[in-house]
Short mmCIF file of C-alpha atoms in Angstrom, two decimals:
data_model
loop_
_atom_site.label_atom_id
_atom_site.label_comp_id
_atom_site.label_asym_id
_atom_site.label_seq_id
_atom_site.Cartn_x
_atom_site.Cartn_y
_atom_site.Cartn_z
CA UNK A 6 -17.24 7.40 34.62
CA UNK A 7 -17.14 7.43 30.56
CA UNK A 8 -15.58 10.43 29.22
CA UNK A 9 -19.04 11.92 27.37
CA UNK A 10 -20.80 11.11 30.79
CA UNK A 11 -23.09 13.68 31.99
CA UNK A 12 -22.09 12.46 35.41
CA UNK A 13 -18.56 13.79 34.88
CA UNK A 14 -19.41 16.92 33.14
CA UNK A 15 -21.44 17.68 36.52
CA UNK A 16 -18.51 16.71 38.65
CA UNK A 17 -15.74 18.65 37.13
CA UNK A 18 -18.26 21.82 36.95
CA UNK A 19 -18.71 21.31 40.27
CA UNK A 20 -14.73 21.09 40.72
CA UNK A 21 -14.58 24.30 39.11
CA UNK A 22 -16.71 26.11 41.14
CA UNK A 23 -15.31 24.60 44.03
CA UNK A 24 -11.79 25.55 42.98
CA UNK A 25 -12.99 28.99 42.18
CA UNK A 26 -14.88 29.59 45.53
CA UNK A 27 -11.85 28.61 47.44
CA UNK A 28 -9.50 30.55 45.67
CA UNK A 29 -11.75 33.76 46.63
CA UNK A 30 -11.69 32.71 50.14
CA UNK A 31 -7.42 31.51 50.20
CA UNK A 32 -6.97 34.92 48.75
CA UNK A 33 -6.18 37.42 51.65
CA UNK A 34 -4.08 34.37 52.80
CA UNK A 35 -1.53 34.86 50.19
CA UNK A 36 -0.90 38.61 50.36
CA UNK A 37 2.45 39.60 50.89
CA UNK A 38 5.76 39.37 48.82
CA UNK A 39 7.32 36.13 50.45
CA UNK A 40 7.74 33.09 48.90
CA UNK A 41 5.20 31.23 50.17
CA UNK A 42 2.70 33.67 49.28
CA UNK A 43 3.79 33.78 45.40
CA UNK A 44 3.75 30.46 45.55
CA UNK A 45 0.00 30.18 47.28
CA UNK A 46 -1.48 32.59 44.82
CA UNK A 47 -0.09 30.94 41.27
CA UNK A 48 -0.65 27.67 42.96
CA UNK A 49 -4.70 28.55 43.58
CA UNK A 50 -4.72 30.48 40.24
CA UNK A 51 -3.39 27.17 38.28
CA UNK A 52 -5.45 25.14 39.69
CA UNK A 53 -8.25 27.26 39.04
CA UNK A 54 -7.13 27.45 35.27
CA UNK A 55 -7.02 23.88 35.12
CA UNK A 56 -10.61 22.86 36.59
CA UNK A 57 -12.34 25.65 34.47
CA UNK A 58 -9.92 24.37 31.23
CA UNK A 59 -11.28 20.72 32.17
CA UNK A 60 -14.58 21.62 32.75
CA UNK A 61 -15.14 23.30 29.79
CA UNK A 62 -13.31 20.59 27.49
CA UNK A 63 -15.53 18.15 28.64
CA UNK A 64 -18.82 20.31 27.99
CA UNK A 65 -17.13 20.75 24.30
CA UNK A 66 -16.61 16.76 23.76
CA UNK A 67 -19.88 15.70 25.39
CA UNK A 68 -21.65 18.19 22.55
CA UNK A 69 -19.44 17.32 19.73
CA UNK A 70 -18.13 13.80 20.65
CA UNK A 71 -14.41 14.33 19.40
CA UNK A 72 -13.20 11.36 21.94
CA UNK A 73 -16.05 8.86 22.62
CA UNK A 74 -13.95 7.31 25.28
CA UNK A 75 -10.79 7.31 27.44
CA UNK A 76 -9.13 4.96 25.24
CA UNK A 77 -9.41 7.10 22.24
CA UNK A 78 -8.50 10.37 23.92
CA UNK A 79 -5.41 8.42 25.26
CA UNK A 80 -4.73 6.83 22.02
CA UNK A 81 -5.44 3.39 22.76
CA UNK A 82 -8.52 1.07 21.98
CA UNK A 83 -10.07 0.63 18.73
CA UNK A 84 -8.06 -2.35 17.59
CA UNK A 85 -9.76 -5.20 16.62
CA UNK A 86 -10.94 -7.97 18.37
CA UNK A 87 -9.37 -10.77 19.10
CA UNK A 88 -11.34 -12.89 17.06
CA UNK A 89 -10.14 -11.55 14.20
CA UNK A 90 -7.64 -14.25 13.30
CA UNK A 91 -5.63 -15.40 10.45
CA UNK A 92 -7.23 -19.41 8.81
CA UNK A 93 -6.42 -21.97 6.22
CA UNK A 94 -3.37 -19.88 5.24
CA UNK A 95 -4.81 -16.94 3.31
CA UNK A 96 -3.59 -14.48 4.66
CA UNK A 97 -5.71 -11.29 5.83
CA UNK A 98 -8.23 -11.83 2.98
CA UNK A 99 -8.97 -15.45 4.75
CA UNK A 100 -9.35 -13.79 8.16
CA UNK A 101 -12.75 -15.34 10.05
CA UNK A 102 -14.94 -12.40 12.27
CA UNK A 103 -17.15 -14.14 14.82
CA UNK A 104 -20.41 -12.72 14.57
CA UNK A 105 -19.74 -11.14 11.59
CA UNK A 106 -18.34 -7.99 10.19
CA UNK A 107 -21.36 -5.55 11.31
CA UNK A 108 -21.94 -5.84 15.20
CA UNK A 109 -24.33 -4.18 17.33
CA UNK A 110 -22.63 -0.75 19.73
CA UNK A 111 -24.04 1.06 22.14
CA UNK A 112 -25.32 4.01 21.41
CA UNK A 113 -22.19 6.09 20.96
CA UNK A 114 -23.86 9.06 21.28
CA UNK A 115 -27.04 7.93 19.16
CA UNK A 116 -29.13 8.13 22.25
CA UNK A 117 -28.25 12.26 22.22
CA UNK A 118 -28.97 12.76 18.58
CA UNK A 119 -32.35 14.83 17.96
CA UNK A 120 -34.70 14.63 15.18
CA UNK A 121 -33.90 10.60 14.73
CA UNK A 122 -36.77 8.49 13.29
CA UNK A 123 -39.44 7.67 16.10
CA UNK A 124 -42.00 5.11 15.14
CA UNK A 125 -42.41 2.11 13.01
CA UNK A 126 -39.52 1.29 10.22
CA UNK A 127 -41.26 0.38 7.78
CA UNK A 128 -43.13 4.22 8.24
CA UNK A 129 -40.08 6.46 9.52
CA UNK A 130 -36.95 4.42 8.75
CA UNK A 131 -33.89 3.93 11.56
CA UNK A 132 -30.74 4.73 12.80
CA UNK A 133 -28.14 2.02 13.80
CA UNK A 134 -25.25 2.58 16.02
CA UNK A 135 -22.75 -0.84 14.94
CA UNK A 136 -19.30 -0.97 14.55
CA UNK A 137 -17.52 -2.15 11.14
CA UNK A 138 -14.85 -4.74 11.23
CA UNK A 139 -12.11 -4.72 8.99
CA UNK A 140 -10.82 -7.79 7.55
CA UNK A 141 -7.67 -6.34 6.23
CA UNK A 142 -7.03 -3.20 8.19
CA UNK A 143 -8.13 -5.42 11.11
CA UNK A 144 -9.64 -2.36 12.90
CA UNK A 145 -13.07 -1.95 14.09
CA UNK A 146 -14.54 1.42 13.63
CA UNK A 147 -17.64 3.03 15.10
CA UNK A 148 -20.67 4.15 12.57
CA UNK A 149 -24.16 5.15 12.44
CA UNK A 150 -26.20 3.62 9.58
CA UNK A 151 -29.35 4.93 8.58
CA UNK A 152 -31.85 2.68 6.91
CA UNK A 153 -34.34 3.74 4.73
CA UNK A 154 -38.31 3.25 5.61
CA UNK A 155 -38.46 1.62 2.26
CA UNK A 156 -36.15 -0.66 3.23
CA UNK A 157 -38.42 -2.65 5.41
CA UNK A 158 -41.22 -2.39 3.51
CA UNK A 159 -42.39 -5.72 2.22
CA UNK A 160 -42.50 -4.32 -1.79
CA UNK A 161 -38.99 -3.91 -1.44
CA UNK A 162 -37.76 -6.15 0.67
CA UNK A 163 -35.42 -8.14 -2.15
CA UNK A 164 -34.41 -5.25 -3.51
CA UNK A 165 -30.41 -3.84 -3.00
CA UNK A 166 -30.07 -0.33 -2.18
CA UNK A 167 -27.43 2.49 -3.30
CA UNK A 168 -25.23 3.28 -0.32
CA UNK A 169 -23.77 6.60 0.72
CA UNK A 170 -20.68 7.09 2.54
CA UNK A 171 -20.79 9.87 5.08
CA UNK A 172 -16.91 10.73 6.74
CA UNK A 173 -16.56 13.69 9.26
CA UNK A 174 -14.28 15.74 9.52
CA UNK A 175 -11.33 15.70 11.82
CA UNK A 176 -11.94 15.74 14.80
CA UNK A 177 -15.05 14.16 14.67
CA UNK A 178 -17.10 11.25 13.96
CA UNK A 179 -20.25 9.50 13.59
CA UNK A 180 -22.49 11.60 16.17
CA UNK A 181 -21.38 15.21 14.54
CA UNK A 182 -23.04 13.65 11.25
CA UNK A 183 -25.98 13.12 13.01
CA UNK A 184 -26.37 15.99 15.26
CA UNK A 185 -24.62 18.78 13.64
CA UNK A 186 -24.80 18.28 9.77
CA UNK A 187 -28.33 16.79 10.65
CA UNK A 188 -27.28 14.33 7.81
CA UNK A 189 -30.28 11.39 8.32
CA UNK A 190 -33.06 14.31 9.24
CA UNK A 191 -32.02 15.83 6.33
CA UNK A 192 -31.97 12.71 4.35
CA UNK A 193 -35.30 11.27 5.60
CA UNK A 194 -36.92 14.69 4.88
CA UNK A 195 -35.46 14.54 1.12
CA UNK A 196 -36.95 10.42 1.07
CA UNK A 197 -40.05 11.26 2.32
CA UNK A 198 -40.77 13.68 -0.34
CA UNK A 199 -39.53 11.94 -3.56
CA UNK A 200 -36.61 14.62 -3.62
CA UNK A 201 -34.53 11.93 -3.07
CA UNK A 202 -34.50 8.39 -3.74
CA UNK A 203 -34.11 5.28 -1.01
CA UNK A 204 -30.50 5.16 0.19
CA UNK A 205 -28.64 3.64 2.78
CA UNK A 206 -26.38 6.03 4.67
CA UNK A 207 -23.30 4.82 6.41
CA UNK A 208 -21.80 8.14 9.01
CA UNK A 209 -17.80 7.37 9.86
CA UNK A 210 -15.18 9.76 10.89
CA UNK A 211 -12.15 9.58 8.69
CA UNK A 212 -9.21 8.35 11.29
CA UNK A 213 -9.50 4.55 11.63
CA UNK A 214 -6.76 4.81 14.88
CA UNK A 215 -8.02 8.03 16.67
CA UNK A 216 -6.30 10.50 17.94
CA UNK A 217 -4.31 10.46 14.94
CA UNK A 218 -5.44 11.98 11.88
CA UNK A 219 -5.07 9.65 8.99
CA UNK A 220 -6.51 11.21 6.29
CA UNK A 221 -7.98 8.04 4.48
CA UNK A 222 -4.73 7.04 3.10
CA UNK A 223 -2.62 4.08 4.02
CA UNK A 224 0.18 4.68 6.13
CA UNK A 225 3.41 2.83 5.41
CA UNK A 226 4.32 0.74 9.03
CA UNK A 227 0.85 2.24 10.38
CA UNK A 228 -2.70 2.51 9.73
CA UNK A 229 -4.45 1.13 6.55
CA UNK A 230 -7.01 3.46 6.23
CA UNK A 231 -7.56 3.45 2.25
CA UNK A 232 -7.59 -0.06 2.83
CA UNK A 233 -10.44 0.34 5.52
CA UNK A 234 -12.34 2.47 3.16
CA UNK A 235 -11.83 1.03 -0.03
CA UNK A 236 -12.14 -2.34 0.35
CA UNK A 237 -13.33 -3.62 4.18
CA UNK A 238 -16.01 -1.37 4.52
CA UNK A 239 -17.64 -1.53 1.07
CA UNK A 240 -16.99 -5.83 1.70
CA UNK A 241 -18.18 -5.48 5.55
CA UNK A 242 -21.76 -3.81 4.52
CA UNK A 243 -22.81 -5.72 0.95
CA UNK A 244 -22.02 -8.88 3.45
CA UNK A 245 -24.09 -7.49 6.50
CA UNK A 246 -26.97 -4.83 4.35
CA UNK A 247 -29.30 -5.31 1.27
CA UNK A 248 -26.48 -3.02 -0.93
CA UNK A 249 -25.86 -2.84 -4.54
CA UNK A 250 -22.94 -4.60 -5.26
CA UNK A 251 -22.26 -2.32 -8.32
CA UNK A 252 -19.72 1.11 -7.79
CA UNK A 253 -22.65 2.41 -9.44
CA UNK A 254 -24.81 1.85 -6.30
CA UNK A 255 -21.80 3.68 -4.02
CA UNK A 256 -20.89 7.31 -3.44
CA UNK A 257 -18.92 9.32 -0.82
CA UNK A 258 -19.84 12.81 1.14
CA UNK A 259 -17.70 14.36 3.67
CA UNK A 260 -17.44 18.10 4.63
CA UNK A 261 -13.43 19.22 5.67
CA UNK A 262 -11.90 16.39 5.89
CA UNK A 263 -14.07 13.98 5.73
CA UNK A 264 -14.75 15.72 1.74
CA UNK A 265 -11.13 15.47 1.10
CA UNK A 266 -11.28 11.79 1.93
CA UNK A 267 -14.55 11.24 -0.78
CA UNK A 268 -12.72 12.76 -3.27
CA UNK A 269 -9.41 11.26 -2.75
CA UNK A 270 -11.67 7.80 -1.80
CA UNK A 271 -13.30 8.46 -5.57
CA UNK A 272 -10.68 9.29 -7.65
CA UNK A 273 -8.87 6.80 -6.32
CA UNK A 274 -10.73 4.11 -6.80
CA UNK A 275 -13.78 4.81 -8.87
CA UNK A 276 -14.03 0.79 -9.50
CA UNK A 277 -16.15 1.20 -5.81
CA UNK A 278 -16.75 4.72 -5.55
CA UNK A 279 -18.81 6.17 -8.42
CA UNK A 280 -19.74 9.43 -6.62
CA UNK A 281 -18.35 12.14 -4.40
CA UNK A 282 -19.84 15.06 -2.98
CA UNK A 283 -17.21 17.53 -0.64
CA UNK A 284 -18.13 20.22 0.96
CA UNK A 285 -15.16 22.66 1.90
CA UNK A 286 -12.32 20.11 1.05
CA UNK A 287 -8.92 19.93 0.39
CA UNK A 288 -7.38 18.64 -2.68
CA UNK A 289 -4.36 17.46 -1.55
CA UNK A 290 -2.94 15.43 1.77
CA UNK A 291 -0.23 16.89 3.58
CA UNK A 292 1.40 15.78 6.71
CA UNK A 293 0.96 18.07 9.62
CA UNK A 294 1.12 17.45 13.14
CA UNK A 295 -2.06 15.52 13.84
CA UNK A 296 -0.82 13.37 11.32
CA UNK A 297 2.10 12.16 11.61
CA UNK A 298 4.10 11.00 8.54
CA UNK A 299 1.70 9.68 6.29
CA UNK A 300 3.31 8.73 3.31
CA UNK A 301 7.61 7.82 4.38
CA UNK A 302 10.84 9.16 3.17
CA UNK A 303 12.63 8.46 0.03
CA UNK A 304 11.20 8.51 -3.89
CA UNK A 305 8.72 6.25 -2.87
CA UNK A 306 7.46 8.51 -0.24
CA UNK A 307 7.81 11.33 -2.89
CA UNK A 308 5.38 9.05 -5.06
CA UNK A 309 2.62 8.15 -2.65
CA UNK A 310 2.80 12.27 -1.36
CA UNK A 311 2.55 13.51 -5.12
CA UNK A 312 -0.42 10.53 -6.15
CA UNK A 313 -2.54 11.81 -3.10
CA UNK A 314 -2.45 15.46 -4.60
CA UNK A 315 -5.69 15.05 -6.97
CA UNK A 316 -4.61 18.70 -8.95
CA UNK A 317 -1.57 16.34 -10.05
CA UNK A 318 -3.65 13.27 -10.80
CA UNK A 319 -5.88 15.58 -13.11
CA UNK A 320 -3.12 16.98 -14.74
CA UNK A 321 -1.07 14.18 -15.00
CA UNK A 322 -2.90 10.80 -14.77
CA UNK A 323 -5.99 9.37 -17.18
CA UNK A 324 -9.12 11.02 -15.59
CA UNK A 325 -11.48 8.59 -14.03
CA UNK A 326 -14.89 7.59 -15.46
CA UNK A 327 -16.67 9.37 -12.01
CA UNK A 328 -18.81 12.39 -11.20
CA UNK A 329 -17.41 14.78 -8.41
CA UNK A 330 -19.25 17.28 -6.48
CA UNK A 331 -17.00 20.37 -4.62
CA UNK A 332 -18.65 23.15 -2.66
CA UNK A 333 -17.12 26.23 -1.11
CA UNK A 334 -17.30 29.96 -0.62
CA UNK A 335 -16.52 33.17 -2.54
CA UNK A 336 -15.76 34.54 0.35
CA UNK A 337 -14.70 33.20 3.96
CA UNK A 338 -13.88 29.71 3.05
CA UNK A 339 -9.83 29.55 1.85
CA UNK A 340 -10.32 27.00 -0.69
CA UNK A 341 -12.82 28.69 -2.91
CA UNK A 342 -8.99 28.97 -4.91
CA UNK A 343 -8.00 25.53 -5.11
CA UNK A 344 -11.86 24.43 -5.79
CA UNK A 345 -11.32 26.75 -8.88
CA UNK A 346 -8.50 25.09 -10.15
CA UNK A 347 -10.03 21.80 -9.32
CA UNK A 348 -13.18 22.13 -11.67
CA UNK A 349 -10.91 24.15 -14.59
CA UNK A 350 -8.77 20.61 -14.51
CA UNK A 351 -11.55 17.95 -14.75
CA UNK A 352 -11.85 16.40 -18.47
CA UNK A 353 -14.17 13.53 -19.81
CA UNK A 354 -14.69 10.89 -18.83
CA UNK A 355 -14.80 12.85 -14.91
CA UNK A 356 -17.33 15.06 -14.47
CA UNK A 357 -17.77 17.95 -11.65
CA UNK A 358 -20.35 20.32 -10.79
CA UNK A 359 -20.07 22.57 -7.86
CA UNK A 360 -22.05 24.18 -4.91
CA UNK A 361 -20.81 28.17 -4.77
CA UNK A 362 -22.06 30.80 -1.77
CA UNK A 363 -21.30 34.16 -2.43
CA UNK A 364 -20.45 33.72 1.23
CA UNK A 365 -19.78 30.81 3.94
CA UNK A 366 -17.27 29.49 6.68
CA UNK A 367 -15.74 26.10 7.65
CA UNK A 368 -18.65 25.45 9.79
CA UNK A 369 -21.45 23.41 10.38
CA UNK A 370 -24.19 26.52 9.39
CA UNK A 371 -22.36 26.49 6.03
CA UNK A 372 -22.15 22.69 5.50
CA UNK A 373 -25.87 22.51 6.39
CA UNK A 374 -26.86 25.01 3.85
CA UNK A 375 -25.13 23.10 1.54
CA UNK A 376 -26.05 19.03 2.50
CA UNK A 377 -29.86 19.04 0.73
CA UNK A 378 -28.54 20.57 -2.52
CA UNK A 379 -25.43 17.33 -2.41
CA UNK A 380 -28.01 14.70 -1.35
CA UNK A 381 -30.05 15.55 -4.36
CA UNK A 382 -27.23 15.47 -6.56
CA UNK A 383 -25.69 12.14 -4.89
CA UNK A 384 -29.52 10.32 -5.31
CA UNK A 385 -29.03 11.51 -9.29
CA UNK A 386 -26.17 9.77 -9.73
CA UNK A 387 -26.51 6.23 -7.91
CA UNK A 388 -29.35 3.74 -9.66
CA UNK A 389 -31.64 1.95 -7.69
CA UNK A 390 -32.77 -0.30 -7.43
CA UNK A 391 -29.35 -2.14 -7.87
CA UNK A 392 -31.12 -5.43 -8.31
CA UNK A 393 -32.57 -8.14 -6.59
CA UNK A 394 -31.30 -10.14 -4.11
CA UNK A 395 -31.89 -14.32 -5.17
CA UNK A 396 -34.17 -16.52 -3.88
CA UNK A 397 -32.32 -19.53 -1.89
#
């Protein structure tokens, strides 16, 4: 049985109860002060503990989909396939995909998603689950992409279309996006009614080699995930999607971690990125113990640590020719300090404008309150159309 089966939600409730019922009826069994009786009643009162603990982390994972499968909970899966393979000598950069960098997923959760375009394309729009190959990261990562109505409508259908990143926070993924932040509802809503213009969205989770945490950046000996971001994904979708092939046509939004990652993602390299909209992010990556070491020993560990702290790039580096939105909280959120100091250190050519509630939390209700006000902003800063894709 998959791990976000309802089948084995049902069976380990059932466990539970089981375990529970039993442990009522074992219990006059095990009175007394002898050994065998301690050991009967913390025996039936751990396993108890367990099925309950079980039970209930499986209810939480089925609703949020933190681990879409045994592999990922056990830290295994998720590498690429093997025919991603090294030809004619290039290197990574010459690596051939069979059938292509985009492929077709199951649902991944899709299938459990309310609110999701019902009806024609060309009328509603539609929601993809695929998974995105990376040539140089050689990882394959699960997504949702949501397509535009206007995108299959015959007056458009040369036309390239902005794209917006959308990364998770950690734990997370693609299905908290959809269900929780409500990000293609939301978007489609905005479309719809000419508050927002055509876009295609692309939902991710931040860690390209679950359960580990990688925080978008590029581990030395590990996981490439700036790589994955910064250059496979952006290469895997203009080769697979009608995208602008402009950074003006591409912008990043996150909330927790997944914001930290489209700011760091933007700043960083703002010759793909032109846009980033966090809500309730972080302005600097630490290690910690989800993560691991990201970033080495020595002074050139010291190097990539200090570059990834975007209060030092401001202060220290030329400011990059991009527009940044930050949201938090006066109150309840414990980077409404750090967001300060973030806006009082952007300079021209950067430009930031923020999202401030008097009060909010590091929670979905406050991200959600917050997503319509950054999609507007995000559709003001990427063009379309891009331009037109050429006759052959």
């Amino acid at each position: 049985m998959g791990l976000t089966s309802r089948a084995l939600e049902y069976v380990m409730i059932a466990v539970a109860v089981v375990c529970v019922a039993l442990t009522a009826w074992l219990w006059p069994r095990f009175a007394g002060r002898t050994v065998r009786a301690w050991l009967g009643r913390l025996g039936s009162l751990a396993m108890t503990q367990c099925a309950i603990a079980a039970a209930l982390a499986l209810a939480v994972n089925a609703n949020f989909q933190f681990y879409g499968s045994w592999d990922e909970l056990l830290g295994g899966g998720d590498a690429a396939p093997a025919a991603l393979s090294e030809v004619g000598g290039g290197g990574a950069q010459s690596a051939h995909v069979s059938g292509g960098l985009v492929q077709s997923a199951p649902p991944q959760g899709l299938d459990k998603v309310h609110g999701l375009p019902s009806g024609r394309p060309e009328k509603v729009g539609k929601v993809e689950s695929v998974r995105i190959l990376g040539r140089r990261s050689r990882v394959a990562n699960p997504a949702y992409v949501y397509l535009p109505p206007q995108y299959f409508q015959r007056q458009y259908d040369r036309q390239r279309f902005p794209v917006i990143v959308a990364i998770s926070g950690y734990p997370g993924g693609s299905y908290l996006l959809a269900q929780h932040l409500r990000v293609p509802q939301t978007a489609g809503g905005l479309i719809r009614t000419g508050a927002m213009q055509p876009a295609i969205i692309v939902m991710v989770r931040p860690t390209i080699a679950p359960p580990r945490d990688t925080e978008c950046v590029d581990v030395p000996g590990g996981p490439q995930a700036e790589t994955y971001f910064a250059r496979d994904l952006p290469e895997a979708l203009e080769d697979h999607y009608r995208v602008g092939h402009d950074p003006s046509a591409w912008g990043v939004l996150g909330y927790s971690s997944g914001g930290t990652c489209a700011l760091q993602l933007t700043m960083r390299h703002p010759r793909v990125y032109s846009a980033a909209a966090a809500l309730s992010p972080d302005y600097r990556v630490v290690n910690d113990p989800t993560t691991g070491d990201l970033f080495g020993g020595g002074p050139e560990g010291q190097r990539r640590k200090r570059e990834h702290d975007l209060l030092w790039r401001l202060r220290n580096l030329p400011q990059p020719q991009v527009s940044v939105l930050v949201a938090s909280s006066r109150h309840g959120e414990s980077d409404y300090g750090a967001t300060r100091a973030f806006l009082g250190a952007v300079r021209p050519p950067m430009r930031a404008e923020s999202i401030i509630l008097d009060k909010g939390s590091h929670n979905f209700r406050t991200w959600r309150r917050e997503l319509s006000a950054a999609l507007r902003w995000m559709s003001g800063q990427l063009t379309f159309p891009q331009d037109v894709v050429k006759s052959r």
